[in-house]
Short mmCIF file of C-alpha atoms in Angstrom, two decimals:
data_model
loop_
_atom_site.label_atom_id
_atom_site.label_comp_id
_atom_site.label_asym_id
_atom_site.label_seq_id
_atom_site.Cartn_x
_atom_site.Cartn_y
_atom_site.Cartn_z
CA MET A 1 3.18 -22.90 -23.53
CA LYS A 2 5.66 -24.86 -24.14
CA LYS A 3 7.03 -27.25 -21.18
CA VAL A 4 10.71 -26.97 -20.44
CA ALA A 5 13.86 -28.44 -18.01
CA VAL A 6 17.27 -28.09 -17.40
CA ILE A 7 19.08 -30.39 -18.58
CA GLY A 8 22.19 -29.74 -17.86
CA VAL A 9 24.57 -28.33 -15.36
CA GLY A 10 28.13 -27.46 -14.23
CA GLU A 11 29.68 -25.00 -12.72
CA THR A 12 33.29 -24.01 -11.65
CA ARG A 13 34.43 -23.74 -7.76
CA PHE A 14 33.72 -19.95 -6.33
CA GLY A 15 36.38 -18.79 -5.51
CA GLU A 16 39.79 -17.01 -5.64
CA HIS A 17 40.93 -18.08 -9.29
CA TRP A 18 43.95 -16.71 -10.05
CA TYR A 19 45.46 -18.94 -12.54
CA LYS A 20 42.00 -18.98 -14.41
CA SER A 21 40.79 -15.99 -16.52
CA PHE A 22 37.02 -14.89 -17.11
CA ARG A 23 36.79 -17.56 -20.86
CA ASP A 24 38.59 -20.19 -18.75
CA LEU A 25 35.89 -20.16 -15.86
CA ALA A 26 32.95 -19.92 -18.77
CA VAL A 27 34.52 -22.90 -20.79
CA GLU A 28 35.25 -25.20 -17.56
CA ALA A 29 31.25 -24.95 -16.97
CA GLY A 30 30.40 -24.36 -20.27
CA ILE A 31 32.21 -28.01 -21.16
CA LYS A 32 30.89 -29.82 -17.44
CA SER A 33 26.95 -28.75 -18.82
CA MET A 34 27.19 -30.54 -22.09
CA GLU A 35 29.26 -33.61 -20.70
CA ASP A 36 26.42 -33.69 -17.76
CA ALA A 37 23.42 -33.35 -20.63
CA ASN A 38 25.25 -35.94 -23.32
CA LEU A 39 24.74 -33.20 -25.89
CA GLU A 40 26.32 -32.06 -28.50
CA ARG A 41 26.98 -28.66 -30.25
CA LYS A 42 25.14 -29.17 -32.82
CA ASP A 43 22.46 -29.29 -30.55
CA ILE A 44 22.50 -25.60 -28.34
CA GLY A 45 20.71 -23.17 -30.58
CA ALA A 46 21.78 -19.99 -28.61
CA LEU A 47 23.49 -18.57 -26.14
CA PHE A 48 23.08 -16.61 -23.10
CA VAL A 49 25.44 -15.39 -20.93
CA GLY A 50 24.70 -13.17 -17.54
CA ASN A 51 27.08 -11.19 -16.66
CA MET A 52 27.04 -8.12 -14.87
CA SER A 53 30.29 -5.70 -15.08
CA ALA A 54 33.41 -7.42 -17.10
CA GLY A 55 33.68 -3.23 -18.82
CA LYS A 56 34.62 -2.70 -15.27
CA PHE A 57 35.78 -5.69 -13.60
CA ILE A 58 38.67 -7.36 -16.48
CA GLY A 59 38.10 -3.99 -19.02
CA GLN A 60 35.98 -6.84 -21.56
CA GLU A 61 32.74 -5.57 -22.83
CA HIS A 62 30.58 -7.97 -26.01
CA VAL A 63 31.42 -10.91 -23.83
CA ALA A 64 28.66 -12.87 -25.57
CA SER A 65 30.55 -13.46 -28.49
CA LEU A 66 34.13 -14.40 -26.23
CA VAL A 67 32.73 -16.93 -24.41
CA ALA A 68 30.89 -18.40 -28.03
CA ASP A 69 33.97 -18.25 -29.10
CA HIS A 70 36.11 -19.77 -26.69
CA LEU A 71 32.97 -22.53 -26.87
CA GLY A 72 34.23 -23.23 -30.13
CA PHE A 73 30.30 -22.64 -30.83
CA SER A 74 30.89 -19.84 -33.29
CA GLY A 75 28.27 -19.20 -35.38
CA ILE A 76 25.77 -19.38 -32.76
CA PRO A 77 23.44 -16.64 -31.61
CA CYS A 78 24.42 -15.08 -28.47
CA ILE A 79 23.08 -12.65 -25.92
CA ARG A 80 24.08 -11.14 -23.54
CA THR A 81 21.43 -10.00 -20.32
CA GLU A 82 22.59 -7.33 -17.08
CA SER A 83 20.06 -6.97 -14.28
CA ALA A 84 23.40 -6.09 -11.85
CA CYS A 85 23.54 -9.15 -9.05
CA ALA A 86 20.06 -10.62 -10.93
CA SER A 87 22.39 -10.69 -14.40
CA GLY A 88 22.18 -14.24 -14.54
CA SER A 89 18.75 -14.81 -13.93
CA LEU A 90 17.36 -13.11 -16.78
CA ALA A 91 19.83 -15.09 -18.88
CA PHE A 92 17.77 -18.03 -17.63
CA ARG A 93 14.31 -16.36 -18.18
CA GLN A 94 15.44 -14.92 -21.83
CA ALA A 95 16.35 -18.97 -22.05
CA LEU A 96 12.88 -19.83 -21.09
CA LEU A 97 11.25 -17.83 -22.66
CA SER A 98 12.95 -18.08 -26.55
CA LEU A 99 12.38 -21.88 -26.07
CA GLN A 100 8.70 -20.82 -25.03
CA SER A 101 8.68 -19.04 -28.43
CA GLY A 102 9.98 -22.21 -30.81
CA ALA A 103 12.97 -20.79 -31.67
CA TYR A 104 15.02 -23.06 -30.36
CA ASP A 105 14.83 -26.78 -28.90
CA ALA A 106 17.52 -26.41 -26.89
CA VAL A 107 19.89 -23.45 -25.68
CA MET A 108 22.36 -23.17 -23.56
CA VAL A 109 22.90 -20.47 -20.67
CA GLU A 110 25.62 -19.67 -18.66
CA GLY A 111 26.38 -16.66 -15.93
CA VAL A 112 29.70 -15.80 -15.20
CA GLU A 113 32.09 -13.16 -13.22
CA LYS A 114 35.85 -12.89 -12.57
CA MET A 115 36.07 -9.80 -10.15
CA THR A 116 39.29 -10.72 -8.18
CA ASP A 117 41.80 -8.73 -11.06
CA ILE A 118 41.50 -5.62 -9.60
CA ILE A 119 41.57 -4.66 -5.94
CA GLY A 120 38.67 -4.31 -3.34
CA SER A 121 38.10 -1.45 -3.51
CA GLN A 122 37.73 -1.25 -7.22
CA ALA A 123 35.65 -4.07 -7.29
CA SER A 124 33.30 -2.15 -4.59
CA LEU A 125 32.88 0.65 -7.11
CA ALA A 126 32.25 -1.70 -9.87
CA LEU A 127 29.76 -2.99 -7.95
CA MET A 128 28.26 0.04 -6.74
CA GLY A 129 27.52 0.97 -10.27
CA ALA A 130 23.83 -1.11 -9.17
CA GLY A 131 23.00 1.07 -7.19
CA ASP A 132 22.19 5.29 -8.98
CA GLN A 133 25.45 7.45 -9.75
CA GLU A 134 23.45 10.23 -9.40
CA TRP A 135 22.22 10.49 -6.27
CA GLU A 136 23.74 6.79 -3.82
CA ALA A 137 27.29 6.65 -5.12
CA SER A 138 27.99 10.55 -5.35
CA VAL A 139 27.38 11.37 -1.44
CA GLY A 140 29.43 8.51 -0.68
CA LEU A 141 27.17 5.41 0.00
CA THR A 142 28.47 1.66 -0.45
CA PHE A 143 26.10 -1.36 -1.22
CA PRO A 144 26.80 -2.62 2.61
CA GLY A 145 25.89 0.89 3.34
CA LEU A 146 22.58 0.71 1.71
CA TYR A 147 21.59 -2.50 2.92
CA ALA A 148 23.25 -1.30 6.81
CA LEU A 149 20.09 1.00 6.18
CA ILE A 150 17.81 -1.48 5.37
CA ALA A 151 18.81 -3.59 8.56
CA ARG A 152 18.50 -0.39 10.58
CA ARG A 153 14.98 0.17 9.16
CA HIS A 154 14.04 -3.47 9.56
CA MET A 155 15.11 -3.09 13.16
CA HIS A 156 12.79 -0.23 14.26
CA GLU A 157 10.12 -1.60 12.59
CA TYR A 158 10.31 -5.28 13.47
CA GLY A 159 12.63 -5.55 16.77
CA THR A 160 14.98 -7.70 14.67
CA THR A 161 17.89 -8.27 16.83
CA PRO A 162 22.42 -8.03 14.97
CA GLU A 163 21.73 -11.70 16.81
CA GLN A 164 18.90 -12.71 14.40
CA LEU A 165 21.03 -11.09 11.04
CA ALA A 166 24.64 -13.50 12.20
CA MET A 167 22.35 -16.75 12.62
CA PHE A 168 22.06 -15.96 8.58
CA SER A 169 25.32 -16.10 7.40
CA VAL A 170 26.04 -19.16 10.53
CA ASN A 171 23.49 -20.90 8.56
CA ASN A 172 24.92 -20.67 5.37
CA HIS A 173 28.61 -21.60 6.41
CA LYS A 174 27.20 -24.75 7.97
CA ASN A 175 25.28 -26.06 4.45
CA ALA A 176 28.19 -24.51 2.16
CA VAL A 177 30.65 -27.12 4.79
CA LYS A 178 29.14 -30.23 2.79
CA ASN A 179 29.31 -28.62 -0.72
CA PRO A 180 32.81 -29.26 -2.37
CA ASP A 181 32.38 -25.93 -4.78
CA ALA A 182 31.91 -23.37 -1.95
CA GLN A 183 34.12 -20.47 -1.06
CA PHE A 184 33.83 -20.23 2.29
CA ARG A 185 33.94 -24.55 3.53
CA PHE A 186 33.83 -23.66 6.92
CA GLU A 187 31.78 -23.10 10.52
CA ILE A 188 31.15 -19.93 12.01
CA SER A 189 28.97 -18.60 15.38
CA VAL A 190 27.27 -16.01 16.25
CA GLU A 191 29.71 -14.28 17.81
CA ASP A 192 32.60 -14.73 15.07
CA VAL A 193 29.80 -12.45 13.37
CA LEU A 194 28.87 -9.88 16.00
CA ASN A 195 32.86 -9.97 16.29
CA SER A 196 33.98 -9.78 13.02
CA PRO A 197 34.59 -5.85 11.64
CA LEU A 198 31.79 -3.63 10.99
CA ILE A 199 31.49 -3.00 7.64
CA ALA A 200 28.78 -0.37 7.56
CA ASP A 201 26.81 -0.87 10.69
CA PRO A 202 24.79 -2.53 11.97
CA LEU A 203 25.84 -4.75 9.44
CA HIS A 204 29.31 -6.77 10.04
CA LEU A 205 31.77 -8.57 7.83
CA LEU A 206 30.69 -11.53 8.16
CA ASP A 207 26.85 -10.83 7.49
CA CYS A 208 28.34 -9.71 3.85
CA SER A 209 29.24 -12.18 0.86
CA PRO A 210 32.40 -11.94 -0.12
CA ILE A 211 34.28 -10.97 -4.01
CA THR A 212 34.15 -14.21 -6.30
CA ASP A 213 35.51 -15.52 -9.13
CA GLY A 214 32.86 -18.03 -10.79
CA ALA A 215 31.31 -19.72 -13.35
CA ALA A 216 28.67 -21.73 -13.62
CA SER A 217 26.01 -23.35 -17.43
CA VAL A 218 22.83 -24.86 -17.09
CA LEU A 219 21.00 -25.97 -20.36
CA LEU A 220 17.51 -25.48 -21.48
CA ALA A 221 15.48 -28.00 -23.21
CA THR A 222 11.86 -28.45 -24.30
CA GLU A 223 9.72 -31.33 -24.32
CA ASP A 224 9.99 -32.39 -27.77
CA PHE A 225 13.55 -32.66 -27.83
CA ILE A 226 13.80 -34.49 -24.01
CA LYS A 227 11.77 -37.58 -25.02
CA LYS A 228 13.71 -37.16 -28.88
CA LYS A 229 16.84 -37.38 -27.50
CA LYS A 230 15.69 -39.49 -24.54
CA ILE A 231 17.39 -37.35 -21.59
CA LYS A 232 16.58 -38.49 -18.20
CA ASN A 233 15.82 -36.99 -14.41
CA PRO A 234 14.79 -33.47 -16.17
CA ILE A 235 13.74 -30.98 -13.91
CA TRP A 236 10.43 -28.46 -15.83
CA VAL A 237 10.63 -25.20 -15.03
CA LEU A 238 7.47 -24.32 -12.92
CA GLY A 239 7.02 -20.63 -12.83
CA SER A 240 9.52 -17.75 -13.46
CA GLY A 241 8.76 -14.12 -12.48
CA GLN A 242 10.25 -10.85 -12.97
CA SER A 243 10.09 -8.05 -11.71
CA SER A 244 11.61 -4.02 -11.23
CA ASP A 245 11.31 -1.13 -9.04
CA THR A 246 13.04 1.61 -8.29
CA VAL A 247 17.28 1.86 -9.19
CA ALA A 248 17.55 4.88 -6.20
CA LEU A 249 17.08 3.26 -2.15
CA GLN A 250 15.51 6.95 -1.70
CA ASP A 251 12.69 6.06 -4.26
CA ARG A 252 11.20 3.23 -2.28
CA LYS A 253 7.77 3.16 -0.61
CA SER A 254 9.00 0.89 1.91
CA LEU A 255 12.51 -0.18 3.23
CA THR A 256 11.44 -3.26 5.00
CA ALA A 257 9.92 -5.10 2.22
CA MET A 258 11.49 -6.42 -1.16
CA PHE A 259 8.28 -4.65 -3.02
CA VAL A 260 10.61 -6.81 -6.46
CA THR A 261 10.19 -10.24 -4.17
CA ILE A 262 6.51 -9.82 -3.61
CA ASP A 263 5.53 -9.49 -6.81
CA ALA A 264 7.85 -11.15 -9.02
CA ALA A 265 7.03 -14.39 -6.29
CA LYS A 266 3.20 -13.54 -7.30
CA LYS A 267 3.72 -14.29 -10.76
CA ALA A 268 6.14 -17.23 -10.46
CA TYR A 269 3.68 -19.21 -7.77
CA LYS A 270 0.47 -17.38 -9.77
CA GLN A 271 2.68 -19.89 -12.69
CA SER A 272 3.43 -23.23 -11.19
CA GLY A 273 -0.12 -23.26 -9.34
CA LEU A 274 2.08 -23.87 -5.89
CA LYS A 275 2.36 -21.88 -2.72
CA PRO A 276 4.89 -20.62 -0.26
CA LYS A 277 3.80 -24.04 2.32
CA ASP A 278 5.19 -26.59 -0.91
CA ILE A 279 8.13 -24.97 -1.29
CA LYS A 280 10.78 -26.80 0.99
CA ILE A 281 14.35 -25.34 -0.34
CA ALA A 282 14.94 -22.03 -1.78
CA GLU A 283 17.85 -20.60 -2.80
CA VAL A 284 17.85 -16.97 -1.63
CA HIS A 285 19.29 -13.82 -2.64
CA ASP A 286 21.43 -13.04 0.50
CA CYS A 287 24.25 -10.44 -0.49
CA PHE A 288 23.91 -9.14 3.34
CA SER A 289 21.90 -11.14 6.01
CA ILE A 290 19.53 -8.21 6.02
CA ASN A 291 18.59 -9.14 2.66
CA GLY A 292 18.16 -13.45 3.00
CA LEU A 293 15.72 -12.02 5.71
CA MET A 294 13.73 -9.79 4.20
CA ALA A 295 13.69 -12.73 1.50
CA ILE A 296 11.85 -15.56 3.65
CA GLU A 297 9.56 -12.91 4.95
CA ASP A 298 8.69 -11.54 1.27
CA LEU A 299 8.45 -15.16 -0.43
CA GLY A 300 5.79 -15.72 1.83
CA PHE A 301 7.82 -18.24 4.67
CA CYS A 302 6.57 -16.69 7.12
CA LYS A 303 4.91 -13.18 8.37
CA LYS A 304 6.90 -10.05 7.71
CA GLY A 305 8.43 -8.88 10.27
CA GLU A 306 8.96 -12.08 11.79
CA GLY A 307 12.22 -13.21 9.55
CA GLY A 308 14.36 -13.28 12.80
CA LYS A 309 12.08 -15.27 14.79
CA PHE A 310 11.63 -17.30 11.92
CA ILE A 311 15.82 -18.30 11.89
CA GLU A 312 16.12 -18.33 15.50
CA ASP A 313 13.85 -21.24 15.30
CA GLY A 314 15.24 -23.65 13.59
CA ASN A 315 12.93 -23.07 10.55
CA ILE A 316 15.99 -22.63 8.00
CA SER A 317 18.02 -25.15 8.86
CA LEU A 318 18.33 -27.52 6.30
CA GLY A 319 15.84 -30.04 6.74
CA SER A 320 13.99 -28.46 8.85
CA THR A 321 10.44 -26.29 7.52
CA VAL A 322 11.89 -24.77 4.71
CA SER A 323 16.27 -25.45 3.63
CA ILE A 324 17.04 -22.20 2.88
CA ASN A 325 20.58 -21.65 0.82
CA THR A 326 21.82 -25.85 1.31
CA SER A 327 24.87 -24.82 -1.23
CA GLY A 328 26.42 -21.94 1.23
CA GLY A 329 23.94 -19.03 -0.69
CA LEU A 330 26.38 -16.12 -1.20
CA LYS A 331 27.81 -15.88 1.58
CA ALA A 332 29.82 -19.00 1.95
CA LYS A 333 29.26 -20.72 -1.15
CA GLY A 334 30.39 -17.26 -2.92
CA HIS A 335 28.59 -14.35 -4.74
CA PRO A 336 30.26 -14.02 -8.82
CA VAL A 337 27.48 -11.58 -9.20
CA GLY A 338 26.49 -12.39 -12.71
CA ALA A 339 27.21 -16.27 -11.95
CA THR A 340 25.00 -16.12 -8.93
CA GLY A 341 21.16 -16.68 -10.58
CA ILE A 342 22.53 -19.79 -12.42
CA SER A 343 24.26 -21.39 -9.40
CA GLN A 344 21.75 -20.81 -7.84
CA ILE A 345 19.52 -22.76 -9.89
CA ILE A 346 21.87 -25.64 -10.83
CA GLU A 347 21.89 -26.30 -6.99
CA ILE A 348 17.66 -26.71 -6.67
CA VAL A 349 18.24 -28.36 -9.23
CA LYS A 350 20.59 -31.11 -7.74
CA GLN A 351 19.21 -31.09 -4.78
CA LEU A 352 15.78 -32.64 -6.99
CA ARG A 353 17.17 -35.03 -8.47
CA GLY A 354 18.92 -36.24 -5.30
CA GLU A 355 22.58 -35.63 -5.86
CA CYS A 356 23.71 -33.22 -3.47
CA GLU A 357 24.97 -36.35 -0.41
CA LYS A 358 25.79 -34.73 2.50
CA ARG A 359 23.59 -31.58 2.15
CA GLN A 360 20.41 -33.57 0.50
CA VAL A 361 17.15 -32.75 1.11
CA ASP A 362 14.00 -34.44 0.78
CA ALA A 363 11.88 -32.13 -1.67
CA LYS A 364 9.34 -31.77 -4.90
CA TYR A 365 9.68 -28.67 -5.58
CA GLY A 366 12.32 -25.88 -5.14
CA LEU A 367 12.77 -22.08 -5.59
CA THR A 368 15.45 -19.16 -6.47
CA HIS A 369 15.49 -15.93 -5.67
CA ASN A 370 17.71 -13.59 -7.50
CA ILE A 371 17.99 -9.91 -6.88
CA GLY A 372 19.69 -6.76 -9.09
CA GLY A 373 20.91 -3.53 -7.07
CA SER A 374 19.44 -3.24 -3.35
CA GLY A 375 16.58 -4.27 -4.81
CA ALA A 376 15.68 -3.00 -8.23
CA SER A 377 15.17 -6.02 -10.01
CA CYS A 378 13.89 -9.54 -9.13
CA LEU A 379 13.94 -12.93 -11.00
CA VAL A 380 12.04 -16.03 -8.93
CA HIS A 381 12.39 -19.66 -10.37
CA ILE A 382 10.01 -22.48 -9.42
CA PHE A 383 11.28 -26.05 -11.02
CA GLY A 384 10.09 -29.79 -9.86
CA LYS A 385 10.24 -33.19 -10.09
CA GLU A 386 7.24 -33.30 -12.66
CA LYS A 387 5.74 -31.53 -15.56
CA MET B 1 41.09 2.04 -13.31
CA ILE B 2 37.44 2.82 -12.59
CA LYS B 3 36.34 5.61 -12.22
CA MET B 4 32.98 6.65 -12.04
CA VAL B 5 31.24 9.41 -14.27
CA HIS B 6 30.09 11.48 -12.24
CA ARG B 7 33.45 12.66 -10.67
CA SER B 8 34.87 13.94 -13.86
CA SER B 9 32.54 16.14 -15.63
CA ILE B 10 31.46 18.78 -15.17
CA PRO B 11 28.68 19.05 -17.41
CA LEU B 12 27.35 16.39 -15.57
CA HIS B 13 27.66 18.52 -12.56
CA TRP B 14 25.53 21.86 -13.70
CA ARG B 15 23.07 20.06 -15.10
CA LEU B 16 21.77 18.39 -11.76
CA TYR B 17 22.98 22.77 -10.25
CA GLU B 18 19.42 22.84 -9.26
CA PRO B 19 18.63 19.58 -7.70
CA LYS B 20 22.29 19.44 -5.83
CA TYR B 21 22.82 22.49 -4.72
CA LYS B 22 19.85 24.18 -3.64
CA LEU B 23 16.99 21.25 -3.37
CA VAL B 24 14.71 21.59 -6.52
CA GLY B 25 12.49 18.94 -6.85
CA ASN B 26 9.11 18.70 -8.05
CA LYS B 27 5.82 17.81 -7.68
CA CYS B 28 2.58 16.78 -9.95
CA LEU B 29 -0.56 18.98 -9.96
CA LYS B 30 -2.56 15.68 -10.93
CA CYS B 31 -1.91 12.85 -7.87
CA GLY B 32 0.01 15.90 -5.33
CA GLU B 33 2.75 13.64 -5.09
CA SER B 34 6.34 15.72 -4.79
CA PHE B 35 9.63 14.08 -5.60
CA PHE B 36 13.01 14.07 -5.02
CA PRO B 37 15.61 14.63 -8.06
CA PRO B 38 12.57 16.18 -9.79
CA ARG B 39 11.46 13.11 -12.01
CA ASN B 40 10.91 13.70 -15.98
CA ILE B 41 7.47 11.93 -15.57
CA CYS B 42 5.00 11.74 -12.84
CA PRO B 43 5.38 7.49 -12.42
CA ASN B 44 1.51 7.66 -10.37
CA CYS B 45 -0.19 9.73 -13.35
CA GLY B 46 2.43 8.83 -16.17
CA ARG B 47 1.88 11.25 -19.56
CA LYS B 48 -1.85 12.78 -18.05
CA GLY B 49 0.54 13.38 -14.48
CA ALA B 50 1.81 17.58 -14.87
CA LEU B 51 4.58 18.18 -12.51
CA LYS B 52 5.74 21.28 -11.05
CA LYS B 53 9.82 22.61 -10.48
CA ILE B 54 9.31 23.03 -6.10
CA VAL B 55 11.89 23.73 -3.87
CA PHE B 56 11.95 21.91 -0.78
CA SER B 57 12.12 23.61 2.50
CA GLY B 58 15.60 21.61 4.03
CA ARG B 59 13.82 20.04 6.74
CA GLY B 60 12.93 16.77 7.87
CA THR B 61 13.97 13.36 10.09
CA ILE B 62 16.06 11.03 10.43
CA TYR B 63 14.75 7.93 8.62
CA SER B 64 17.11 4.61 8.39
CA TYR B 65 21.32 5.48 9.10
CA THR B 66 24.75 4.10 9.02
CA VAL B 67 27.77 4.64 9.77
CA ILE B 68 30.07 3.59 6.91
CA ARG B 69 33.79 2.15 7.81
CA THR B 70 34.52 0.83 4.69
CA PRO B 71 33.95 3.65 2.49
CA LEU B 72 33.78 3.88 -1.37
CA ASP B 73 37.23 5.41 -3.27
CA GLY B 74 37.91 9.15 -2.21
CA PHE B 75 35.78 9.27 0.91
CA GLU B 76 39.01 7.72 3.30
CA GLN B 77 39.58 11.34 4.80
CA GLN B 78 36.39 11.82 5.74
CA THR B 79 35.90 8.23 7.49
CA PRO B 80 34.29 6.91 9.57
CA TYR B 81 31.49 8.53 8.40
CA VAL B 82 26.92 8.57 8.62
CA ILE B 83 24.53 8.38 6.21
CA GLY B 84 21.46 8.68 6.58
CA VAL B 85 18.05 8.18 4.61
CA ILE B 86 16.29 11.53 5.57
CA LYS B 87 12.55 11.67 5.01
CA LEU B 88 12.28 15.01 3.28
CA LYS B 89 8.98 17.19 5.26
CA GLU B 90 7.03 17.43 2.21
CA GLY B 91 6.85 13.32 1.88
CA PRO B 92 10.25 12.15 -0.77
CA LYS B 93 13.04 10.22 0.55
CA ILE B 94 17.18 11.83 -0.42
CA VAL B 95 20.61 9.82 1.48
CA GLY B 96 22.75 12.00 2.09
CA GLN B 97 25.69 12.63 5.11
CA ILE B 98 24.91 13.35 8.88
CA VAL B 99 27.66 15.62 10.00
CA ASP B 100 28.50 17.90 13.17
CA THR B 101 27.14 15.30 15.16
CA GLU B 102 27.81 12.55 17.69
CA ILE B 103 27.21 9.76 15.77
CA ARG B 104 25.38 8.36 19.67
CA ASP B 105 23.40 11.17 18.77
CA ILE B 106 21.96 9.83 15.29
CA THR B 107 19.16 8.05 15.91
CA ILE B 108 15.95 7.65 14.22
CA GLY B 109 12.33 10.14 14.44
CA LYS B 110 15.31 13.46 14.70
CA GLU B 111 14.95 15.76 13.22
CA VAL B 112 17.04 17.56 10.32
CA LYS B 113 18.13 20.34 7.94
CA SER B 114 20.33 21.21 5.32
CA VAL B 115 23.39 22.50 5.14
CA PHE B 116 25.83 23.08 2.20
CA ARG B 117 29.02 21.35 2.48
CA LYS B 118 31.98 20.12 0.21
CA ILE B 119 31.49 16.50 -0.53
CA TYR B 120 35.23 15.92 -1.85
CA ASP B 121 37.78 16.40 -4.24
CA ASP B 122 38.99 14.92 -6.94
CA SER B 123 42.83 15.66 -6.12
CA PRO B 124 44.79 18.53 -4.80
CA SER B 125 44.17 20.14 -9.12
CA GLY B 126 40.91 18.49 -9.22
CA LEU B 127 37.32 19.44 -8.56
CA ILE B 128 35.91 19.76 -5.60
CA HIS B 129 32.46 18.94 -4.73
CA TYR B 130 29.60 20.68 -3.36
CA GLY B 131 26.35 19.72 -2.52
CA LEU B 132 24.51 18.72 0.48
CA LYS B 133 24.26 17.53 4.24
CA TRP B 134 22.21 16.86 6.73
CA VAL B 135 23.17 17.56 10.14
CA VAL B 136 20.56 17.16 13.63
CA ILE B 137 18.71 20.23 15.01
CA GLU B 138 18.82 19.78 18.66
#
């Protein structure tokens, strides 16, 4: 199979962008990635855009052409991908496959979401589109509610505590202080999390990722293109895994082990020839603290049920056993749903290039983990400095 | 203004009449697994499966639960409300509100039964949505 690497990255700051529209954000991220790789428009064969719900957030569909148009790329083949909160990583994987197929030499992958043009309760309804409308939303279930049901069961089966969940958010915020692109650049304590309002028991406000505007863009290219253009510091895609499961939480065999994570990770590890112990940095999908905790179990960094203790013993902090969410993660860097997967990839690429300054970790390989819905889709990617 | 499709369409509700109001699901005669809501194809056996309509007993146990304190639009007046994952006696799980029970009395493993209730109304002149909720059996 053709070797493919990330050769350029660029993203907007994550947060509330009152003065920037969907297209402004997408163009800003796209241009930054083009400048980073020093490429020109003629080098780009296709554009992939990951976006969950522009239709509900800004009333705009047809966003792949919209982004291409405003980047000055008209004429280019462009594709929008949607897999709820995993839309960004899905775009990345489709771009990867298009390069491996030989269709293109270099492509752009964007993730974009503009979430703050509607009020919070409307944004919640839009996000609930990732759940089952007929059987979950119809009884009043919310997204925090879905993950609260998972958290309660995890506590019941494994004795996981609210304090251990809180520690996941605490770690995210600590890392976000060192990331200039993060939405929440301040530290929080376990007490802050436990004293924040309950959203859906046992999850508190500070267990939940925020509503965020943002865009992120990466350029992917084949080995031949990289050689021809003499591009420095490519970060190679070593493994790509994707899986799917039931959309409705009630139909899952288990609430406490995410099949999609286990399955996508198995595929990515196999393709890369690497094992969990080889991974020293990972960006995991902590839309809620419980999902971050389960991810470290299901990705194989610790045993099932021991995620809480693993966190409590200091194994996920910067420079420890496995540095989790050095960017600040979804909780503190922010979660513009369609952009999140690409943003995770950018953090790993910057880490492997050695560009992360105060939050820099020494690692040969890095992993990204992006979930859609309450676990109906997942993509795992593994990256390395060497092919 | 976003509206969820399931709130505005009468045919959408009538299509779901049997499962929503009567707890009708189905069972694969080949592998023996029961499904709620009813499925069009058995996920275990594929097209070789044989699905037969069954009516669930409406008895089960609480598998997990949460108290929703930031409601979905339309559920403000009921807040806070409890939503549980109910494991039906016949096997499948279903989510629904647990009502008529003090929050402190709700724990994993308690037995529940289904009751027919109003779920919400669209507006003073709009549709009134009915369905099943769950109560703890003492």
